Structure formats: structure tokens, C-alpha cells
Amino acid sequence: KISRISLSSSTPRDVLQALSTVGFIHLELDGTNISQADVDRAFELSRLVYSVPHEQRQRFWKDKAGNGYFRLQNSLDERTTKPDLKETFTWGRYQACQGQSATSQQLPSSIEHCRTEMIDFDEKCFEASLRVLDILSEAFEASQLPYFRSTHKDSGSSALSFLNYPPPHEPPADDDVRAGSHKDWGDITLLFQEQHGQAGLQVYLPSPTVNKQTGIQLVQGDLDLESGSWISAPNIPGTVLVNVGLTLEGMTDGLCKATVHRVIFPPTECPRTRRSIAYFSTPSHDIIMNPVKPGGITVNTPRAPSVENFFRERMRL
């Protein structure tokens, strides 16, 4: 079961317990600085983003920073080459190391007037993610800096992604999925699901034996995806899903779990458009991934990679 957590009333121990077992939480918006009205408006922006004609989108295709429109040609599931049935528009990354303090990303003319609102929601998500990391720092008794917040020198490594899952042109096959099984790469992800939108997000719970493993589980191939179980992660009004990514798993020596998840076609519903919005919180790329342990103990590991090198190594797998 995915726990419901409040930044106002839940304890740091509650948060750590949830993120070290299931790896997902339903976080109440109250206390995050994000309102339900903010989320509803963000989904209106998502509709505008995907109302841009396809031929115009080509001029705003994903750039070197990872911003822009993008449609997967393969799957997030590393075990298959069958493409996922989704598209993405990513916003907000910039390179602070080159003197940038905000994204210079261009937008189609039809949505340029939304720039200020996109910046505002992106900034609110950044602050909300830091608040989650702050309570996690308290759980590790590493709150003097606070530790996990200090790994974010700026918001340039993080990104806001508008995810669109259009209905298929023909009935999906049994093995068709909207997003293949995968783990996220950053430290935490905020995932907003559209109210009254189509369900389909599932979280994989390994068997207890596998779940007790420590260290970084880099690929889903490291896990037995047969003996565990898939559970639904529904939209709960007034909350946002938060899940652990591989970076946080590594920086907690595997205590916080980056859990495999996927998006399927609900077997009891006719396929229709599904929308979600993900904020991928990622530490600054020059941060060294020395793990922190409960008690606030940081282990200086000679071979600990930087976040940037960790991602590069991950791309090689």
C-alpha cells in the first residue's frame, strides 16, 4: 500500500519508512506550496502544449539540455524494443555551470504567452521537492545543512515534463504499454495525475527477500519482476505522488528504494487520452554521490561518482 503523507503532520520517520519500503507516497498538497488550482491550471497548460500542430512541434524538438518535444522511439523498459505509446514536452533545464540562471528555452508562438505560468509552476515544484528532501534529511538526522537540499545548488538539473498518452489508433495488444517498466533517475519525482483522467500507473513491489537488498539497483533486470506484485497508484485529489529515483537510492546506500513502475492500458476501460505531469528533481551534476546513513553519517567513498558521471555510466548500460 502507498502511504499518505503530510508535511504538516507526518513524522520524518513516517516518510523514511514509506520511501524505504514501497518507494512511493501520496503527498498531501497542503504544506507543499502547491494548490489544487495550480495543478488544474498546469493540466490546462498541458492541453495547450499538445494543441500545437505536429509540424510546428518539429521546430521545438528536444535540444541538448533535454528540453522540448520528444516521442520515444523505443521503450523505457530495457527488456524490450517495442516503443512506448507516449510523448513528452520537457521544460526548464539550464546549465548553471555556463553562467545561466534560468532556461532560455523557446516556445511555440501559440503558447509563448504561457511562459510566466510555466516558470511559476516549475519554481513551485522545485520548492515542493526541496521540502520533501528537508523532512527526509531530518529522518537521517542530517538536517543541519539540510543535507539533501544542499545537493541542489540551483534548479537547472531538474525538469518539468508534460506527459501525453494519446489513444492508440487500434485496440492495444496484450503486451502494449503506455510506459514500460522503469526507474526514475533523479532523487525524487513529483507526479501529478489528471483528475478524472485515465488510470494505469502501477508500482512493482518485489518479494520481501529482494526488497531487503542494499546498494544501487541500476536496472530493472537486477530485480525479479515475476515473484512480486504490481499495485495501482491512483490519483487522489489534493495529493501528488512522490517516488524515489536512482540518485537518491545511491546517496542513501540503497535504504530509499527506487521502485520499478509502469503505465498500462486499464483492462476494464476503453483507451482514451491520459495526461500526467512529472517534476524530475535532480541534484546538481557536480555533486559527489557519497552516501549518507541514518545518524547523519556521510561516508566518503573514494570511487563515488558525481551525479553527471553516474548518469553517463547509466546511459552505457
GROMACS .gro file of C-alpha atoms in nm:
model
  317
    1LYS     CA    1   0.000   0.000   0.000
    2ILE     CA    2   0.118   0.352  -0.082
    3SER     CA    3   0.116   0.566   0.233
    4ARG     CA    4  -0.050   0.905   0.254
    5ILE     CA    5   0.193   1.161   0.394
    6SER     CA    6   0.150   1.518   0.516
    7LEU     CA    7   0.442   1.756   0.553
    8SER     CA    8   0.242   1.920   0.833
    9SER     CA    9   0.152   1.618   1.045
   10SER     CA   10   0.356   1.316   0.936
   11THR     CA   11   0.686   1.249   1.109
   12PRO     CA   12   1.025   1.221   0.936
   13ARG     CA   13   1.021   0.856   1.041
   14ASP     CA   14   0.689   0.807   0.857
   15VAL     CA   15   0.842   0.947   0.540
   16LEU     CA   16   1.156   0.735   0.562
   17GLN     CA   17   0.954   0.421   0.637
   18ALA     CA   18   0.744   0.473   0.323
   19LEU     CA   19   1.034   0.563   0.094
   20SER     CA   20   1.248   0.274   0.219
   21THR     CA   21   0.978   0.012   0.156
   22VAL     CA   22   0.733   0.097  -0.123
   23GLY     CA   23   0.937   0.392  -0.253
   24PHE     CA   24   0.620   0.592  -0.333
   25ILE     CA   25   0.399   0.819  -0.122
   26HIS     CA   26   0.076   1.010  -0.174
   27LEU     CA   27   0.186   1.355  -0.053
   28GLU     CA   28  -0.086   1.598   0.051
   29LEU     CA   29  -0.058   1.928  -0.132
   30ASP     CA   30  -0.125   2.117   0.187
   31GLY     CA   31   0.218   2.220   0.311
   32THR     CA   32   0.390   2.191  -0.027
   33ASN     CA   33   0.318   2.548  -0.153
   34ILE     CA   34   0.127   2.395  -0.449
   35SER     CA   35  -0.252   2.421  -0.456
   36GLN     CA   36  -0.503   2.206  -0.641
   37ALA     CA   37  -0.580   2.516  -0.850
   38ASP     CA   38  -0.213   2.529  -0.950
   39VAL     CA   39  -0.228   2.166  -1.060
   40ASP     CA   40  -0.553   2.214  -1.253
   41ARG     CA   41  -0.403   2.511  -1.437
   42ALA     CA   42  -0.090   2.310  -1.516
   43PHE     CA   43  -0.307   2.050  -1.690
   44GLU     CA   44  -0.472   2.328  -1.890
   45LEU     CA   45  -0.122   2.431  -1.997
   46SER     CA   46  -0.053   2.069  -2.092
   47ARG     CA   47  -0.353   2.068  -2.323
   48LEU     CA   48  -0.226   2.388  -2.486
   49VAL     CA   49   0.122   2.237  -2.527
   50TYR     CA   50  -0.023   1.941  -2.719
   51SER     CA   51  -0.264   2.155  -2.921
   52VAL     CA   52   0.037   2.282  -3.118
   53PRO     CA   53   0.025   2.119  -3.464
   54HIS     CA   54   0.276   1.842  -3.521
   55GLU     CA   55   0.460   2.028  -3.798
   56GLN     CA   56   0.519   2.322  -3.563
   57ARG     CA   57   0.643   2.096  -3.284
   58GLN     CA   58   0.928   1.980  -3.507
   59ARG     CA   59   1.091   2.323  -3.467
   60PHE     CA   60   1.093   2.279  -3.090
   61TRP     CA   61   1.225   1.923  -3.076
   62LYS     CA   62   1.431   1.813  -2.777
   63ASP     CA   63   1.756   2.013  -2.750
   64LYS     CA   64   2.092   1.928  -2.595
   65ALA     CA   65   1.966   2.023  -2.249
   66GLY     CA   66   1.678   1.778  -2.286
   67ASN     CA   67   1.411   2.048  -2.323
   68GLY     CA   68   1.135   2.038  -2.583
   69TYR     CA   69   0.905   1.788  -2.752
   70PHE     CA   70   1.007   1.426  -2.761
   71ARG     CA   71   0.847   1.099  -2.863
   72LEU     CA   72   1.015   0.776  -2.762
   73GLN     CA   73   1.131   0.557  -3.046
   74ASN     CA   74   1.175   0.266  -2.806
   75SER     CA   75   1.068   0.171  -2.454
   76LEU     CA   76   1.168   0.274  -2.103
   77ASP     CA   77   1.165  -0.100  -2.036
   78GLU     CA   78   1.517  -0.215  -2.116
   79ARG     CA   79   1.396  -0.569  -2.184
   80THR     CA   80   1.200  -0.482  -2.498
   81THR     CA   81   1.234  -0.277  -2.815
   82LYS     CA   82   0.861  -0.224  -2.859
   83PRO     CA   83   0.806   0.155  -2.832
   84ASP     CA   84   0.611   0.316  -2.551
   85LEU     CA   85   0.291   0.489  -2.658
   86LYS     CA   86   0.351   0.835  -2.516
   87GLU     CA   87   0.501   1.175  -2.592
   88THR     CA   88   0.674   1.432  -2.373
   89PHE     CA   89   0.729   1.806  -2.360
   90THR     CA   90   1.006   1.895  -2.114
   91TRP     CA   91   1.062   2.241  -1.972
   92GLY     CA   92   1.313   2.420  -1.754
   93ARG     CA   93   1.662   2.270  -1.767
   94TYR     CA   94   1.955   2.510  -1.788
   95GLN     CA   95   2.332   2.498  -1.739
   96ALA     CA   96   2.432   2.693  -1.432
   97CYS     CA   97   2.796   2.593  -1.490
   98GLN     CA   98   2.788   2.809  -1.804
   99GLY     CA   99   2.651   3.110  -1.618
  100GLN     CA  100   2.283   3.052  -1.693
  101SER     CA  101   2.034   3.127  -1.416
  102ALA     CA  102   1.716   3.025  -1.598
  103THR     CA  103   1.614   2.834  -1.906
  104SER     CA  104   1.642   3.014  -2.241
  105GLN     CA  105   1.410   2.759  -2.395
  106GLN     CA  106   1.198   2.878  -2.686
  107LEU     CA  107   0.825   2.810  -2.703
  108PRO     CA  108   0.586   2.789  -2.999
  109SER     CA  109   0.426   3.129  -3.061
  110SER     CA  110   0.081   2.998  -2.971
  111ILE     CA  111   0.190   2.921  -2.614
  112GLU     CA  112   0.456   3.188  -2.560
  113HIS     CA  113   0.205   3.384  -2.351
  114CYS     CA  114   0.211   3.093  -2.102
  115ARG     CA  115   0.584   3.129  -2.027
  116THR     CA  116   0.535   3.310  -1.695
  117GLU     CA  117   0.286   3.049  -1.574
  118MET     CA  118   0.519   2.764  -1.670
  119ILE     CA  119   0.807   2.930  -1.487
  120ASP     CA  120   0.585   2.980  -1.182
  121PHE     CA  121   0.469   2.617  -1.166
  122ASP     CA  122   0.823   2.492  -1.227
  123GLU     CA  123   0.951   2.704  -0.935
  124LYS     CA  124   0.674   2.580  -0.708
  125CYS     CA  125   0.761   2.220  -0.791
  126PHE     CA  126   1.128   2.287  -0.717
  127GLU     CA  127   1.043   2.429  -0.374
  128ALA     CA  128   0.799   2.145  -0.301
  129SER     CA  129   1.064   1.886  -0.384
  130LEU     CA  130   1.310   2.059  -0.151
  131ARG     CA  131   1.055   2.046   0.131
  132VAL     CA  132   1.025   1.670   0.085
  133LEU     CA  133   1.403   1.640   0.088
  134ASP     CA  134   1.417   1.852   0.405
  135ILE     CA  135   1.194   1.615   0.602
  136LEU     CA  136   1.398   1.324   0.466
  137SER     CA  137   1.715   1.498   0.592
  138GLU     CA  138   1.551   1.513   0.935
  139ALA     CA  139   1.483   1.141   0.916
  140PHE     CA  140   1.853   1.079   0.852
  141GLU     CA  141   1.943   1.327   1.129
  142ALA     CA  142   2.128   1.521   0.861
  143SER     CA  143   1.919   1.835   0.883
  144GLN     CA  144   2.183   2.091   0.984
  145LEU     CA  145   2.259   2.186   0.622
  146PRO     CA  146   1.993   2.035   0.548
  147TYR     CA  147   2.181   1.764   0.365
  148PHE     CA  148   1.965   1.671   0.067
  149ARG     CA  149   1.864   2.032  -0.005
  150SER     CA  150   2.232   2.123  -0.016
  151THR     CA  151   2.284   1.888  -0.313
  152HIS     CA  152   2.069   2.126  -0.521
  153LYS     CA  153   2.280   2.435  -0.588
  154ASP     CA  154   2.011   2.553  -0.833
  155SER     CA  155   1.715   2.414  -1.023
  156GLY     CA  156   1.895   2.376  -1.356
  157SER     CA  157   1.937   1.999  -1.336
  158SER     CA  158   1.568   1.940  -1.267
  159ALA     CA  159   1.288   1.947  -1.521
  160LEU     CA  160   0.913   1.971  -1.561
  161SER     CA  161   0.769   1.720  -1.809
  162PHE     CA  162   0.421   1.730  -1.957
  163LEU     CA  163   0.339   1.369  -2.045
  164ASN     CA  164   0.074   1.285  -2.302
  165TYR     CA  165  -0.054   0.936  -2.376
  166PRO     CA  166  -0.278   0.958  -2.684
  167PRO     CA  167  -0.534   0.685  -2.753
  168PRO     CA  168  -0.397   0.417  -2.988
  169HIS     CA  169  -0.513   0.401  -3.349
  170GLU     CA  170  -0.623   0.042  -3.296
  171PRO     CA  171  -0.706  -0.171  -2.990
  172PRO     CA  172  -0.387  -0.232  -2.787
  173ALA     CA  173  -0.232  -0.577  -2.791
  174ASP     CA  174  -0.189  -0.767  -2.466
  175ASP     CA  175   0.177  -0.665  -2.443
  176ASP     CA  176   0.125  -0.298  -2.536
  177VAL     CA  177   0.201  -0.049  -2.258
  178ARG     CA  178   0.198   0.328  -2.240
  179ALA     CA  179   0.524   0.346  -2.045
  180GLY     CA  180   0.741   0.042  -1.995
  181SER     CA  181   0.866  -0.067  -1.654
  182HIS     CA  182   1.147   0.160  -1.537
  183LYS     CA  183   1.304   0.352  -1.252
  184ASP     CA  184   1.347   0.728  -1.246
  185TRP     CA  185   1.699   0.871  -1.246
  186GLY     CA  186   1.693   1.175  -1.017
  187ASP     CA  187   1.649   1.190  -0.640
  188ILE     CA  188   1.270   1.225  -0.626
  189THR     CA  189   0.989   1.269  -0.876
  190LEU     CA  190   0.667   1.459  -0.820
  191LEU     CA  191   0.395   1.305  -1.035
  192PHE     CA  192   0.063   1.480  -1.086
  193GLN     CA  193  -0.219   1.276  -1.241
  194GLU     CA  194  -0.515   1.446  -1.405
  195GLN     CA  195  -0.839   1.445  -1.210
  196HIS     CA  196  -1.089   1.212  -1.378
  197GLY     CA  197  -0.814   1.109  -1.619
  198GLN     CA  198  -0.746   0.755  -1.729
  199ALA     CA  199  -0.576   0.533  -1.472
  200GLY     CA  200  -0.294   0.293  -1.549
  201LEU     CA  201   0.006   0.375  -1.329
  202GLN     CA  202   0.134   0.068  -1.148
  203VAL     CA  203   0.413   0.021  -0.893
  204TYR     CA  204   0.606  -0.303  -0.857
  205LEU     CA  205   0.653  -0.445  -0.509
  206PRO     CA  206   0.935  -0.702  -0.501
  207SER     CA  207   0.920  -1.006  -0.282
  208PRO     CA  208   1.039  -0.935   0.076
  209THR     CA  209   1.371  -1.111   0.012
  210VAL     CA  210   1.456  -0.892  -0.286
  211ASN     CA  211   1.334  -0.578  -0.109
  212LYS     CA  212   1.596  -0.624   0.164
  213GLN     CA  213   1.887  -0.592  -0.078
  214THR     CA  214   2.114  -0.290  -0.032
  215GLY     CA  215   2.313  -0.083  -0.275
  216ILE     CA  216   2.208   0.066  -0.609
  217GLN     CA  217   1.979  -0.145  -0.824
  218LEU     CA  218   2.072   0.011  -1.156
  219VAL     CA  219   1.841  -0.163  -1.398
  220GLN     CA  220   1.515  -0.344  -1.364
  221GLY     CA  221   1.699  -0.654  -1.482
  222ASP     CA  222   1.858  -0.654  -1.135
  223LEU     CA  223   1.516  -0.733  -0.992
  224ASP     CA  224   1.294  -1.036  -1.012
  225LEU     CA  225   0.985  -0.892  -1.181
  226GLU     CA  226   0.793  -1.218  -1.154
  227SER     CA  227   0.772  -1.311  -0.785
  228GLY     CA  228   0.646  -0.974  -0.662
  229SER     CA  229   0.323  -0.792  -0.738
  230TRP     CA  230   0.200  -0.484  -0.923
  231ILE     CA  231  -0.023  -0.240  -0.734
  232SER     CA  232  -0.218   0.056  -0.871
  233ALA     CA  233  -0.115   0.412  -0.790
  234PRO     CA  234  -0.442   0.602  -0.840
  235ASN     CA  235  -0.494   0.974  -0.843
  236ILE     CA  236  -0.611   1.101  -0.503
  237PRO     CA  237  -0.744   1.458  -0.518
  238GLY     CA  238  -0.540   1.701  -0.312
  239THR     CA  239  -0.223   1.491  -0.332
  240VAL     CA  240   0.079   1.438  -0.555
  241LEU     CA  241   0.266   1.111  -0.592
  242VAL     CA  242   0.632   1.125  -0.488
  243ASN     CA  243   0.875   0.846  -0.570
  244VAL     CA  244   1.243   0.774  -0.519
  245GLY     CA  245   1.488   0.786  -0.809
  246LEU     CA  246   1.819   0.609  -0.862
  247THR     CA  247   2.025   0.905  -0.744
  248LEU     CA  248   1.860   0.911  -0.401
  249GLU     CA  249   1.882   0.534  -0.380
  250GLY     CA  250   2.256   0.562  -0.437
  251MET     CA  251   2.300   0.854  -0.197
  252THR     CA  252   2.125   0.658   0.081
  253ASP     CA  253   2.320   0.337   0.011
  254GLY     CA  254   2.001   0.168  -0.106
  255LEU     CA  255   1.793   0.248   0.201
  256CYS     CA  256   1.547   0.457  -0.001
  257LYS     CA  257   1.409   0.242  -0.280
  258ALA     CA  258   1.388   0.344  -0.644
  259THR     CA  259   1.089   0.132  -0.733
  260VAL     CA  260   1.005  -0.002  -1.078
  261HIS     CA  261   0.681   0.140  -1.218
  262ARG     CA  262   0.493   0.144  -1.548
  263VAL     CA  263   0.178   0.273  -1.717
  264ILE     CA  264  -0.058   0.017  -1.868
  265PHE     CA  265  -0.387   0.027  -2.054
  266PRO     CA  266  -0.657  -0.037  -1.791
  267PRO     CA  267  -0.809  -0.373  -1.890
  268THR     CA  268  -1.165  -0.268  -1.799
  269GLU     CA  269  -1.168   0.067  -1.984
  270CYS     CA  270  -1.162   0.179  -2.344
  271PRO     CA  271  -0.831   0.354  -2.415
  272ARG     CA  272  -0.852   0.733  -2.405
  273THR     CA  273  -0.605   1.016  -2.362
  274ARG     CA  274  -0.407   1.005  -2.039
  275ARG     CA  275  -0.218   1.307  -1.910
  276SER     CA  276   0.027   1.343  -1.626
  277ILE     CA  277   0.290   1.597  -1.524
  278ALA     CA  278   0.621   1.491  -1.374
  279TYR     CA  279   0.876   1.707  -1.198
  280PHE     CA  280   1.210   1.526  -1.205
  281SER     CA  281   1.413   1.663  -0.914
  282THR     CA  282   1.782   1.605  -0.978
  283PRO     CA  283   2.088   1.716  -0.774
  284SER     CA  284   2.344   1.945  -0.932
  285HIS     CA  285   2.557   1.743  -1.171
  286ASP     CA  286   2.888   1.809  -0.990
  287ILE     CA  287   2.763   1.666  -0.659
  288ILE     CA  288   2.961   1.361  -0.547
  289MET     CA  289   2.729   1.076  -0.455
  290ASN     CA  290   2.878   0.991  -0.116
  291PRO     CA  291   2.606   0.802   0.071
  292VAL     CA  292   2.451   0.930   0.392
  293LYS     CA  293   2.334   0.689   0.661
  294PRO     CA  294   2.087   0.728   0.949
  295GLY     CA  295   2.251   0.927   1.224
  296GLY     CA  296   2.369   1.187   0.973
  297ILE     CA  297   2.685   0.996   0.886
  298THR     CA  298   2.821   1.073   0.539
  299VAL     CA  299   3.050   0.802   0.405
  300ASN     CA  300   3.330   0.948   0.193
  301THR     CA  301   3.372   0.683  -0.074
  302PRO     CA  302   3.686   0.712  -0.293
  303ARG     CA  303   3.509   0.583  -0.604
  304ALA     CA  304   3.179   0.761  -0.552
  305PRO     CA  305   3.074   0.912  -0.887
  306SER     CA  306   2.945   1.260  -0.949
  307VAL     CA  307   2.580   1.282  -1.048
  308GLU     CA  308   2.690   1.361  -1.404
  309ASN     CA  309   2.919   1.058  -1.425
  310PHE     CA  310   2.654   0.839  -1.267
  311PHE     CA  311   2.414   0.935  -1.545
  312ARG     CA  312   2.678   0.880  -1.812
  313GLU     CA  313   2.753   0.535  -1.678
  314ARG     CA  314   2.383   0.463  -1.664
  315MET     CA  315   2.348   0.555  -2.033
  316ARG     CA  316   2.614   0.296  -2.121
  317LEU     CA  317   2.420   0.007  -1.970
   0.00000   0.00000   0.00000
